[in-house]
CSV table of C-alpha atoms and ligand atoms in Angstrom, one decimal:
chain,number,residue,atom,x,y,z
A,1,UNK,CA,194.7,-34.0,-49.2
A,2,UNK,CA,195.9,-33.9,-45.6
A,3,UNK,CA,199.0,-35.0,-43.8
A,4,UNK,CA,197.6,-38.6,-44.0
A,5,UNK,CA,199.0,-38.7,-47.6
A,6,UNK,CA,202.4,-38.8,-46.1
A,7,UNK,CA,201.8,-42.5,-45.3
A,8,UNK,CA,202.2,-43.3,-49.0
A,9,UNK,CA,205.8,-42.0,-48.7
A,10,UNK,CA,208.2,-44.9,-48.9
A,11,UNK,CA,210.4,-43.4,-46.2
A,12,UNK,CA,213.7,-45.3,-45.7
A,13,UNK,CA,214.1,-46.3,-49.4
A,14,UNK,CA,215.5,-42.8,-50.3
A,15,UNK,CA,215.5,-41.0,-53.7
A,16,UNK,CA,215.7,-42.8,-57.0
A,17,UNK,CA,215.3,-42.5,-60.7
A,18,UNK,CA,212.6,-43.5,-63.2
A,19,UNK,CA,212.2,-47.2,-62.8
A,20,UNK,CA,211.2,-48.0,-66.3
A,21,UNK,CA,213.9,-45.7,-67.8
A,22,UNK,CA,216.8,-47.1,-65.9
A,23,UNK,CA,216.1,-50.6,-64.8
A,24,UNK,CA,218.3,-50.9,-61.8
A,25,UNK,CA,217.1,-53.8,-59.6
A,26,UNK,CA,216.9,-51.3,-56.7
A,27,UNK,CA,214.5,-49.0,-58.6
A,28,UNK,CA,212.4,-51.9,-59.7
A,29,UNK,CA,212.1,-53.2,-56.2
A,30,UNK,CA,211.0,-49.8,-55.0
A,31,UNK,CA,208.5,-49.5,-57.8
A,32,UNK,CA,207.2,-52.9,-56.9
A,33,UNK,CA,206.8,-51.8,-53.3
A,34,UNK,CA,204.8,-48.8,-54.5
A,35,UNK,CA,202.3,-50.8,-56.6
A,36,UNK,CA,202.0,-53.3,-53.6
A,37,UNK,CA,200.9,-50.3,-51.5
A,38,UNK,CA,198.1,-49.5,-54.0
A,39,UNK,CA,196.8,-53.1,-53.3
A,40,UNK,CA,197.7,-53.9,-56.9
A,41,UNK,CA,195.1,-51.5,-58.3
A,42,UNK,CA,195.0,-52.1,-62.0
A,43,UNK,CA,194.6,-48.4,-62.9
A,44,UNK,CA,196.4,-46.4,-60.2
A,45,UNK,CA,196.3,-42.6,-60.1
A,46,UNK,CA,199.7,-41.1,-60.7
A,47,UNK,CA,200.4,-38.2,-58.4
A,48,UNK,CA,203.1,-35.6,-58.5
A,49,UNK,CA,203.6,-33.3,-55.5
A,50,UNK,CA,205.1,-32.7,-52.1
A,51,UNK,CA,204.4,-32.4,-48.4
A,52,UNK,CA,206.0,-29.6,-46.4
A,53,UNK,CA,205.9,-28.7,-42.8
A,54,UNK,CA,205.8,-25.1,-41.5
A,55,UNK,CA,206.9,-24.5,-37.9
A,56,UNK,CA,204.0,-22.3,-36.6
A,57,UNK,CA,206.3,-20.5,-34.2
A,58,UNK,CA,209.3,-19.6,-36.4
A,59,UNK,CA,207.6,-19.8,-39.8
A,60,UNK,CA,210.5,-22.1,-41.1
A,61,UNK,CA,209.5,-24.4,-43.9
A,62,UNK,CA,211.1,-27.9,-44.2
A,63,UNK,CA,210.2,-30.6,-46.7
A,64,UNK,CA,208.7,-33.8,-45.4
A,65,UNK,CA,208.2,-35.7,-48.6
A,66,UNK,CA,208.4,-35.2,-52.3
A,67,UNK,CA,207.6,-37.4,-55.3
A,68,UNK,CA,210.9,-36.4,-56.8
A,69,UNK,CA,212.4,-39.2,-54.8
A,70,UNK,CA,210.0,-41.8,-56.2
A,71,UNK,CA,210.6,-44.1,-59.2
A,72,UNK,CA,209.6,-42.1,-62.2
A,73,UNK,CA,209.0,-39.1,-60.0
A,74,UNK,CA,205.4,-40.2,-59.3
A,75,UNK,CA,203.5,-41.7,-56.5
A,76,UNK,CA,200.9,-44.3,-57.3
A,77,UNK,CA,197.6,-44.4,-55.4
A,78,UNK,CA,194.7,-46.7,-55.8
A,79,UNK,CA,191.9,-45.7,-58.1
A,80,UNK,CA,189.3,-46.7,-55.5
A,81,UNK,CA,186.7,-47.7,-58.1
A,82,UNK,CA,184.1,-49.9,-56.5
A,83,UNK,CA,183.0,-51.8,-59.7
A,84,UNK,CA,184.3,-55.3,-60.0
A,85,UNK,CA,184.5,-54.9,-63.8
A,86,UNK,CA,186.7,-51.7,-63.6
A,87,UNK,CA,189.2,-52.6,-60.9
A,88,UNK,CA,188.9,-55.9,-59.0
A,89,UNK,CA,191.4,-55.2,-56.2
A,90,UNK,CA,189.9,-51.8,-55.4
A,91,UNK,CA,186.4,-53.2,-55.6
A,92,UNK,CA,187.5,-55.9,-53.2
A,93,UNK,CA,188.5,-53.3,-50.6
A,94,UNK,CA,185.1,-51.6,-51.0
A,95,UNK,CA,183.4,-54.9,-50.6
A,96,UNK,CA,185.2,-55.6,-47.4
A,97,UNK,CA,184.3,-52.1,-46.1
A,98,UNK,CA,180.7,-52.7,-47.0
A,99,UNK,CA,180.7,-56.0,-45.1
A,100,UNK,CA,182.2,-54.2,-42.1
A,101,UNK,CA,179.7,-51.4,-42.3
A,102,UNK,CA,176.7,-53.8,-42.4
A,103,UNK,CA,178.2,-56.1,-39.7
A,104,UNK,CA,178.9,-53.4,-37.2
A,105,UNK,CA,175.3,-52.2,-37.5
A,106,UNK,CA,174.2,-55.8,-36.6
A,107,UNK,CA,176.8,-57.0,-34.1
A,108,UNK,CA,178.6,-53.8,-32.9
A,109,UNK,CA,182.3,-53.1,-33.0
A,110,UNK,CA,184.3,-50.1,-34.4
A,111,UNK,CA,182.8,-47.8,-31.8
A,112,UNK,CA,179.2,-49.2,-32.1
A,113,UNK,CA,178.2,-50.9,-28.8
A,114,UNK,CA,177.9,-54.7,-28.9
A,115,UNK,CA,174.5,-54.4,-27.2
A,116,UNK,CA,173.2,-53.5,-30.6
A,117,UNK,CA,172.9,-57.2,-31.1
A,118,UNK,CA,169.7,-57.2,-29.0
A,119,UNK,CA,167.9,-54.6,-31.0
A,120,UNK,CA,165.1,-55.7,-33.3
A,121,UNK,CA,166.5,-56.1,-36.8
A,122,UNK,CA,164.9,-57.3,-40.0
A,123,UNK,CA,166.2,-58.2,-43.4
A,124,UNK,CA,163.7,-57.4,-46.2
A,125,UNK,CA,163.5,-57.2,-50.0
A,126,UNK,CA,161.4,-54.6,-51.8
A,127,UNK,CA,160.7,-55.8,-55.3
A,128,UNK,CA,159.1,-54.3,-58.3
A,129,UNK,CA,155.6,-55.4,-59.4
A,130,UNK,CA,155.1,-57.5,-62.6
A,131,UNK,CA,155.3,-55.6,-65.9
A,132,UNK,CA,154.2,-58.6,-67.9
A,133,UNK,CA,155.1,-62.4,-68.0
A,134,UNK,CA,158.8,-63.2,-68.2
A,135,UNK,CA,160.8,-66.4,-68.2
A,136,UNK,CA,161.6,-67.2,-64.7
A,137,UNK,CA,163.2,-69.9,-62.5
A,138,UNK,CA,160.6,-71.0,-60.0
A,139,UNK,CA,161.5,-73.3,-57.2
A,140,UNK,CA,159.6,-75.3,-54.6
A,141,UNK,CA,162.1,-76.4,-52.0
A,142,UNK,CA,165.0,-77.7,-54.1
A,143,UNK,CA,162.8,-78.7,-57.1
A,144,UNK,CA,162.9,-76.4,-60.2
A,145,UNK,CA,159.3,-75.9,-61.5
A,146,UNK,CA,158.3,-75.4,-65.1
A,147,UNK,CA,158.5,-71.7,-66.0
A,148,UNK,CA,154.9,-70.9,-66.9
A,149,UNK,CA,152.8,-73.9,-67.6
A,150,UNK,CA,149.4,-73.2,-69.1
A,151,UNK,CA,147.1,-76.2,-69.9
A,152,UNK,CA,144.2,-74.2,-71.2
A,153,UNK,CA,144.7,-73.3,-74.9
A,154,UNK,CA,143.0,-69.9,-74.3
A,155,UNK,CA,145.4,-69.0,-71.5
A,156,UNK,CA,148.3,-69.8,-73.7
A,157,UNK,CA,147.7,-67.0,-76.2
A,158,UNK,CA,148.2,-63.3,-75.6
A,159,UNK,CA,146.2,-60.6,-77.4
A,160,UNK,CA,149.0,-60.6,-80.0
A,161,UNK,CA,148.5,-64.2,-80.7
A,162,UNK,CA,151.8,-65.3,-79.2
A,163,UNK,CA,152.2,-68.4,-77.0
A,164,UNK,CA,152.8,-67.1,-73.5
A,165,UNK,CA,153.3,-70.5,-71.8
A,166,UNK,CA,156.6,-72.1,-71.1
A,167,UNK,CA,157.1,-75.6,-69.8
A,168,UNK,CA,160.9,-75.3,-69.5
A,169,UNK,CA,162.6,-75.8,-66.1
A,170,UNK,CA,165.1,-73.1,-66.7
A,171,UNK,CA,168.8,-73.6,-65.8
A,172,UNK,CA,170.4,-70.9,-63.6
A,173,UNK,CA,172.4,-69.5,-66.5
A,174,UNK,CA,169.6,-69.7,-69.1
A,175,UNK,CA,169.9,-66.5,-71.2
A,176,UNK,CA,166.1,-66.5,-71.6
A,177,UNK,CA,165.6,-65.8,-67.9
A,178,UNK,CA,164.0,-62.3,-67.4
A,179,UNK,CA,163.0,-61.9,-71.0
A,180,UNK,CA,159.3,-61.3,-71.7
A,181,UNK,CA,157.2,-64.0,-73.2
A,182,UNK,CA,155.6,-61.4,-75.4
A,183,UNK,CA,157.5,-58.1,-75.8
A,184,UNK,CA,154.4,-56.4,-77.0
A,185,UNK,CA,152.5,-57.3,-73.8
A,186,UNK,CA,155.4,-56.2,-71.6
A,187,UNK,CA,155.1,-52.7,-70.2
A,188,UNK,CA,158.5,-51.3,-71.0
A,189,UNK,CA,157.5,-47.7,-70.0
A,190,UNK,CA,156.5,-48.8,-66.6
A,191,UNK,CA,159.6,-51.0,-66.1
A,192,UNK,CA,162.0,-48.2,-67.0
A,193,UNK,CA,160.0,-45.6,-64.9
A,194,UNK,CA,160.1,-48.0,-62.0
A,195,UNK,CA,163.9,-48.0,-62.2
A,196,UNK,CA,164.0,-44.3,-62.5
A,197,UNK,CA,161.7,-43.8,-59.5
A,198,UNK,CA,163.0,-46.6,-57.3
A,199,UNK,CA,164.9,-44.2,-55.1
A,200,UNK,CA,161.8,-42.0,-54.6
A,201,UNK,CA,159.7,-45.1,-53.8
A,202,UNK,CA,162.2,-46.1,-51.1
A,203,UNK,CA,162.2,-42.5,-49.7
A,204,UNK,CA,158.4,-42.7,-49.4
A,205,UNK,CA,158.7,-46.1,-47.8
A,206,UNK,CA,161.0,-44.7,-45.1
A,207,UNK,CA,158.5,-41.9,-44.4
A,208,UNK,CA,155.7,-44.4,-44.2
A,209,UNK,CA,157.4,-46.9,-41.9
A,210,UNK,CA,157.4,-44.9,-38.7
A,211,UNK,CA,153.7,-44.0,-39.4
A,212,UNK,CA,152.9,-47.7,-39.5
A,213,UNK,CA,154.9,-48.3,-36.3
A,214,UNK,CA,152.9,-45.6,-34.6
A,215,UNK,CA,149.6,-46.9,-35.8
A,216,UNK,CA,150.4,-50.5,-34.8
A,217,UNK,CA,151.4,-49.5,-31.3
A,218,UNK,CA,148.7,-46.9,-30.7
A,219,UNK,CA,151.0,-43.9,-30.2
A,220,UNK,CA,151.1,-40.6,-31.9
A,221,UNK,CA,153.6,-40.0,-34.7
A,222,UNK,CA,155.1,-37.3,-32.7
A,223,UNK,CA,155.7,-39.6,-29.7
A,224,UNK,CA,157.2,-42.2,-32.0
A,225,UNK,CA,159.5,-39.7,-33.7
A,226,UNK,CA,160.7,-38.6,-30.2
A,227,UNK,CA,161.4,-42.2,-29.0
A,228,UNK,CA,162.0,-44.6,-31.8
A,229,UNK,CA,164.4,-44.5,-34.8
A,230,UNK,CA,164.3,-46.9,-37.7
A,231,UNK,CA,167.8,-47.1,-39.2
A,232,UNK,CA,168.8,-49.0,-42.3
A,233,UNK,CA,171.4,-50.0,-44.9
A,234,UNK,CA,170.2,-51.0,-48.3
A,235,UNK,CA,171.6,-52.2,-51.6
A,236,UNK,CA,170.1,-52.2,-55.1
A,237,UNK,CA,170.2,-55.3,-57.2
A,238,UNK,CA,169.2,-55.8,-60.8
A,239,UNK,CA,166.9,-58.8,-61.4
A,240,UNK,CA,167.3,-60.7,-64.6
A,241,UNK,CA,164.4,-58.7,-66.1
A,242,UNK,CA,166.5,-55.6,-65.8
A,243,UNK,CA,164.5,-54.1,-62.9
A,244,UNK,CA,166.1,-53.1,-59.6
A,245,UNK,CA,165.0,-54.3,-56.3
A,246,UNK,CA,166.2,-53.4,-52.8
A,247,UNK,CA,167.7,-55.6,-50.1
A,248,UNK,CA,167.6,-53.8,-46.7
A,249,UNK,CA,168.6,-54.3,-43.1
A,250,UNK,CA,166.3,-52.3,-40.9
A,251,UNK,CA,166.9,-51.9,-37.2
A,252,UNK,CA,165.0,-50.2,-34.4
A,253,UNK,CA,166.9,-48.0,-31.9
A,254,UNK,CA,165.9,-45.4,-29.3
A,255,UNK,CA,166.1,-41.9,-30.8
A,256,UNK,CA,169.4,-40.4,-30.0
A,257,UNK,CA,173.1,-40.9,-30.6
A,258,UNK,CA,174.0,-43.7,-28.3
A,259,UNK,CA,172.6,-46.7,-30.0
A,260,UNK,CA,170.2,-47.5,-27.2
A,261,UNK,CA,167.4,-50.2,-27.6
A,262,UNK,CA,163.9,-49.0,-28.6
A,263,UNK,CA,161.2,-48.8,-25.9
A,264,UNK,CA,159.6,-52.0,-24.7
A,265,UNK,CA,157.1,-53.6,-27.2
A,266,UNK,CA,159.0,-52.6,-30.3
A,267,UNK,CA,159.9,-56.1,-31.5
A,268,UNK,CA,161.3,-57.6,-34.7
A,269,UNK,CA,157.9,-59.1,-35.4
A,270,UNK,CA,156.2,-55.8,-35.0
A,271,UNK,CA,158.8,-54.3,-37.4
A,272,UNK,CA,158.1,-57.0,-40.0
A,273,UNK,CA,154.4,-56.2,-39.9
A,274,UNK,CA,155.1,-52.4,-40.2
A,275,UNK,CA,157.5,-53.1,-43.2
A,276,UNK,CA,154.8,-55.2,-45.0
A,277,UNK,CA,152.2,-52.5,-44.5
A,278,UNK,CA,154.5,-49.6,-45.4
A,279,UNK,CA,155.7,-51.3,-48.6
A,280,UNK,CA,152.2,-52.1,-49.7
A,281,UNK,CA,151.0,-48.5,-49.1
A,282,UNK,CA,153.8,-46.7,-51.2
A,283,UNK,CA,152.4,-45.1,-54.3
A,284,UNK,CA,153.9,-42.7,-56.8
A,285,UNK,CA,151.5,-41.4,-59.5
A,286,UNK,CA,153.1,-40.1,-62.7
A,287,UNK,CA,151.5,-38.0,-65.5
A,288,UNK,CA,150.0,-37.5,-67.9
A,289,UNK,CA,150.1,-33.8,-68.5
A,290,UNK,CA,150.2,-31.5,-71.4
A,291,UNK,CA,154.0,-30.9,-71.1
A,292,UNK,CA,154.9,-34.5,-71.5
A,293,UNK,CA,152.5,-36.4,-73.7
A,294,UNK,CA,155.1,-39.1,-74.0
A,295,UNK,CA,154.9,-40.0,-70.4
A,296,UNK,CA,152.3,-42.6,-69.6
A,297,UNK,CA,149.9,-42.1,-66.7
A,298,UNK,CA,150.8,-44.6,-64.2
A,299,UNK,CA,150.8,-45.5,-60.5
A,300,UNK,CA,154.1,-47.0,-59.3
A,301,UNK,CA,154.5,-49.1,-56.2
A,302,UNK,CA,156.5,-52.0,-54.8
A,303,UNK,CA,155.6,-55.7,-55.6
A,304,UNK,CA,153.8,-57.9,-53.1
A,305,UNK,CA,156.8,-60.1,-52.1
A,306,UNK,CA,158.4,-58.1,-49.3
A,307,UNK,CA,159.3,-61.2,-47.2
A,308,UNK,CA,160.7,-59.4,-44.1
A,309,UNK,CA,162.6,-61.8,-41.8
A,310,UNK,CA,164.1,-61.1,-38.4
A,311,UNK,CA,167.9,-61.5,-38.2
A,312,UNK,CA,169.0,-63.8,-35.4
A,313,UNK,CA,172.3,-63.9,-33.9
A,314,UNK,CA,172.4,-67.6,-33.2
A,315,UNK,CA,171.6,-70.0,-36.0
A,316,UNK,CA,169.4,-72.5,-34.3
A,317,UNK,CA,167.3,-73.9,-37.1
A,318,UNK,CA,169.5,-73.6,-40.1
A,319,UNK,CA,166.7,-71.6,-41.7
A,320,UNK,CA,167.5,-68.3,-40.0
A,321,UNK,CA,169.4,-65.4,-41.3
A,322,UNK,CA,172.6,-64.8,-39.5
A,323,UNK,CA,174.7,-61.6,-39.2
A,324,UNK,CA,177.5,-63.0,-41.3
A,325,UNK,CA,175.2,-64.2,-44.1
A,326,UNK,CA,173.4,-60.8,-44.3
A,327,UNK,CA,176.7,-58.9,-44.3
A,328,UNK,CA,178.1,-61.0,-47.1
A,329,UNK,CA,175.0,-60.8,-49.1
A,330,UNK,CA,174.8,-57.0,-49.0
A,331,UNK,CA,178.5,-56.6,-49.6
A,332,UNK,CA,178.2,-58.8,-52.7
A,333,UNK,CA,175.6,-56.6,-54.2
A,334,UNK,CA,177.3,-53.4,-53.3
A,335,UNK,CA,180.0,-54.1,-55.9
A,336,UNK,CA,178.1,-56.2,-58.4
A,337,UNK,CA,176.7,-54.1,-61.3
A,338,UNK,CA,174.8,-55.5,-64.2
A,339,UNK,CA,177.4,-57.4,-66.1
A,340,UNK,CA,175.6,-58.2,-69.4
A,341,UNK,CA,177.7,-58.5,-72.6
A,342,UNK,CA,177.0,-55.4,-74.7
A,343,UNK,CA,175.5,-53.2,-72.1
A,344,UNK,CA,177.3,-49.9,-72.3
A,345,UNK,CA,179.5,-49.1,-69.3
A,346,UNK,CA,179.2,-45.3,-69.8
A,347,UNK,CA,176.5,-42.8,-70.7
A,348,UNK,CA,175.0,-42.7,-74.2
A,349,UNK,CA,175.7,-39.5,-76.1
A,350,UNK,CA,173.1,-39.6,-78.8
A,351,UNK,CA,170.3,-41.7,-80.2
A,352,UNK,CA,172.8,-43.3,-82.6
A,353,UNK,CA,174.4,-45.1,-79.6
A,354,UNK,CA,171.3,-47.1,-79.1
A,355,UNK,CA,171.6,-48.6,-82.6
A,356,UNK,CA,175.0,-50.2,-81.9
A,357,UNK,CA,174.0,-52.0,-78.6
A,358,UNK,CA,174.9,-55.6,-78.6
A,359,UNK,CA,173.1,-56.6,-75.5
A,360,UNK,CA,169.9,-58.7,-75.5
A,361,UNK,CA,166.9,-57.3,-77.3
A,362,UNK,CA,165.1,-56.9,-74.0
A,363,UNK,CA,167.7,-54.7,-72.4
A,364,UNK,CA,168.2,-52.8,-75.7
A,365,UNK,CA,164.4,-52.1,-75.7
A,366,UNK,CA,164.7,-50.7,-72.1
A,367,UNK,CA,167.6,-48.5,-73.1
A,368,UNK,CA,165.7,-47.2,-76.2
A,369,UNK,CA,162.6,-46.5,-74.0
A,370,UNK,CA,164.7,-44.7,-71.4
A,371,UNK,CA,166.2,-42.6,-74.2
A,372,UNK,CA,162.8,-41.8,-75.6
A,373,UNK,CA,161.1,-41.0,-72.3
A,374,UNK,CA,164.1,-38.7,-71.4
A,375,UNK,CA,163.7,-36.4,-74.4
A,376,UNK,CA,164.6,-32.8,-73.6
A,377,UNK,CA,161.9,-30.9,-71.9
A,378,UNK,CA,160.2,-34.0,-70.7
A,379,UNK,CA,159.9,-34.7,-67.0
A,380,UNK,CA,162.1,-37.7,-67.4
A,381,UNK,CA,165.0,-35.7,-68.6
A,382,UNK,CA,167.3,-37.5,-66.2
A,383,UNK,CA,166.4,-40.7,-67.9
A,384,UNK,CA,168.8,-40.1,-70.8
A,385,UNK,CA,171.6,-39.8,-68.3
A,386,UNK,CA,170.8,-43.2,-67.0
A,387,UNK,CA,169.6,-45.0,-70.1
A,388,UNK,CA,172.7,-47.2,-70.1
A,389,UNK,CA,171.7,-48.3,-66.5
A,390,UNK,CA,168.2,-49.2,-67.8
A,391,UNK,CA,166.8,-46.0,-66.1
A,392,UNK,CA,168.2,-46.5,-62.6
A,393,UNK,CA,170.4,-43.6,-61.5
A,394,UNK,CA,170.5,-44.2,-57.8
A,395,UNK,CA,173.3,-45.4,-55.5
A,396,UNK,CA,173.9,-49.1,-55.1
A,397,UNK,CA,174.5,-48.9,-51.4
A,398,UNK,CA,172.9,-46.3,-49.1
A,399,UNK,CA,172.4,-46.1,-45.4
A,400,UNK,CA,170.6,-43.9,-42.9
A,401,UNK,CA,172.2,-41.6,-40.5
A,402,UNK,CA,173.7,-43.6,-37.6
A,403,UNK,CA,173.1,-47.1,-39.0
A,404,UNK,CA,176.7,-47.8,-38.1
A,405,UNK,CA,180.2,-46.6,-39.1
A,406,UNK,CA,180.7,-44.8,-42.5
A,407,UNK,CA,183.0,-45.7,-45.4
A,408,UNK,CA,185.0,-42.5,-44.5
A,409,UNK,CA,185.6,-43.7,-40.9
A,410,UNK,CA,186.7,-47.1,-42.1
A,411,UNK,CA,189.2,-45.6,-44.6
A,412,UNK,CA,190.5,-43.3,-41.9
A,413,UNK,CA,191.0,-46.2,-39.5
A,414,UNK,CA,192.9,-48.0,-42.2
A,415,UNK,CA,195.2,-45.1,-42.9
A,416,UNK,CA,195.9,-44.6,-39.2
A,417,UNK,CA,196.7,-48.3,-38.8
A,418,UNK,CA,199.1,-48.1,-41.7
A,419,UNK,CA,200.8,-45.0,-40.3
A,420,UNK,CA,201.2,-46.8,-37.0
A,421,UNK,CA,202.9,-49.7,-38.8
A,422,UNK,CA,205.3,-47.4,-40.7
A,423,UNK,CA,206.0,-45.3,-37.7
A,424,UNK,CA,205.9,-47.6,-34.7
A,425,UNK,CA,207.4,-45.0,-32.4
A,426,UNK,CA,205.0,-42.3,-33.7
A,427,UNK,CA,205.5,-40.0,-36.7
A,428,UNK,CA,208.0,-37.2,-36.4
A,429,UNK,CA,208.2,-33.8,-38.1
A,430,UNK,CA,211.3,-32.6,-40.0
A,431,UNK,CA,212.7,-31.2,-36.8
A,432,UNK,CA,212.6,-34.7,-35.2
A,433,UNK,CA,209.8,-33.8,-32.8
A,434,UNK,CA,206.6,-35.9,-32.5
A,435,UNK,CA,204.2,-34.8,-35.2
A,436,UNK,CA,201.8,-32.4,-33.7
A,437,UNK,CA,199.5,-30.2,-35.8
A,438,UNK,CA,199.4,-27.5,-33.1
A,439,UNK,CA,203.1,-27.1,-33.6
A,440,UNK,CA,203.5,-27.5,-37.3
A,441,UNK,CA,201.2,-26.8,-40.3
A,442,UNK,CA,201.3,-29.5,-42.9
A,443,UNK,CA,201.0,-28.3,-46.5
A,444,UNK,CA,200.4,-30.7,-49.3
A,445,UNK,CA,200.4,-30.0,-53.0
A,446,UNK,CA,199.3,-32.7,-55.4
A,447,UNK,CA,198.6,-32.8,-59.1
A,448,UNK,CA,197.3,-35.8,-61.0
A,449,UNK,CA,199.6,-36.6,-63.9
A,450,UNK,CA,197.5,-39.5,-65.2
A,451,UNK,CA,195.5,-42.6,-64.5
A,452,UNK,CA,196.7,-46.1,-65.1
A,453,UNK,CA,200.1,-47.4,-66.1
A,454,UNK,CA,202.0,-45.3,-68.6
A,455,UNK,CA,202.9,-48.1,-71.0
A,456,UNK,CA,201.7,-51.6,-71.7
A,457,UNK,CA,205.1,-53.0,-70.6
A,458,UNK,CA,204.7,-51.2,-67.2
A,459,UNK,CA,201.1,-52.6,-66.8
A,460,UNK,CA,202.4,-56.1,-67.6
A,461,UNK,CA,205.1,-55.8,-65.0
A,462,UNK,CA,202.6,-54.6,-62.5
A,463,UNK,CA,200.3,-57.5,-63.2
A,464,UNK,CA,203.2,-59.9,-63.0
A,465,UNK,CA,204.1,-58.4,-59.6
A,466,UNK,CA,200.4,-58.8,-58.5
A,467,UNK,CA,200.4,-62.5,-59.6
A,468,UNK,CA,203.6,-63.1,-57.6
A,469,UNK,CA,202.0,-61.5,-54.6
A,470,UNK,CA,198.9,-63.6,-55.0
A,471,UNK,CA,201.0,-66.7,-55.0
A,472,UNK,CA,202.4,-65.6,-51.7
A,473,UNK,CA,198.9,-64.9,-50.5
A,474,UNK,CA,199.5,-61.2,-49.8
A,475,UNK,CA,196.9,-59.9,-52.3
A,476,UNK,CA,195.3,-57.5,-51.9
A,477,UNK,CA,197.4,-56.2,-49.1
A,478,UNK,CA,196.8,-52.6,-48.1
A,479,UNK,CA,194.9,-50.5,-50.6
A,480,UNK,CA,193.7,-47.2,-49.2
B,1,LIG,ZN1,191.9,-49.6,-58.5
B,2,LIG,ZN1,160.4,-69.9,-69.6
B,3,LIG,ZN1,151.3,-60.1,-76.4
């Protein structure tokens, strides 16, 4: 860690004893302040350590901060987990950062010029193709349509003799949604392999897109590469059928660092057309070969429903995508992971683990297939690692270079803001001089003593403090 860690120091409160051991009201208040500073993280990291300053001229060492002065001798810092199911307050901070990151790429701010608003920008979804009929909620306008009506008796039977029609207008929360009408007809291998290869398919799409832009505007790929940059941010979302798809914001800039508009003629409509063509052209052919007889030969690609739509900055028709809506949408999926009862939240260790799954039969089958395709020595070796994620091992939010700000920049800005609040007249070193890293060297030593609260009683107290803060509408306040 760097000197920035000093901002966690409570400063004026002074030294104290273990809050839970000696319950003096003062210690308790200080402990409460500490957990408030973690943004009421439910499993804070407990740190032990110190910060010292060394005068570069004289070599003198003076202490700046030590956890010895904290309640219990530890400093609590937020766990920073982005999953809603693991730590809601930290996930909330991540979600807000994701929203900022998407928004600054659309409307500017945080060092990105506001003129970015004029650049052609498109919201698109890249889905998976069909792996067999599943129960689905189809809509026309606001009307929910029957799931899979088939009048002809012949069309209603699959080769396994099962009825593969469904006249139900499924409710939003119907647990049948996404499940195959005939599990034997459903191509589980392909569904799992699509998840496993989704990242590679996206990568190929991003290579293909500039080629399409060049072809559509009659320039060489070299010219396009020198003048136009397609920048993006994307999130992965699981559909009910357990297959991921991507939502992406794609923007055209001039090549270079200054967020300049692309050359004349590179419009949002042109970008939509290039996206459609690039998505349709992506192919990834797998196996079979002698080394991996278990792997089916198959060509993977994206589904047909790409639906690219220009993002407008003024909502004129009510039908258009606005900056705020897109930012909220992406932020929502950045923290939402598949929350299905029984789906394991960590990696499987052995085949036995697949026998104790309590999720739906459909997800269970995907996990079993991922485990099988990932047997040692097979090309899908990584699949075992991600079996609990139905084969998908990619990141939930990724962005291209220079889409906008980074998560690191947003965190740094927050830390600096907090330092400025704590030290309105500027931070000073132990010699009472303005803190200057050309004058002193800051040395930090931290060890993690544990994660989460030490006792149930302590956790209960922390939750009670969080609840009180929520009542006063200060939650979550300032998690790092
Ligand atoms: Zn947390
Ligand atoms: Zn149905
Ligand atoms: Zn069938």
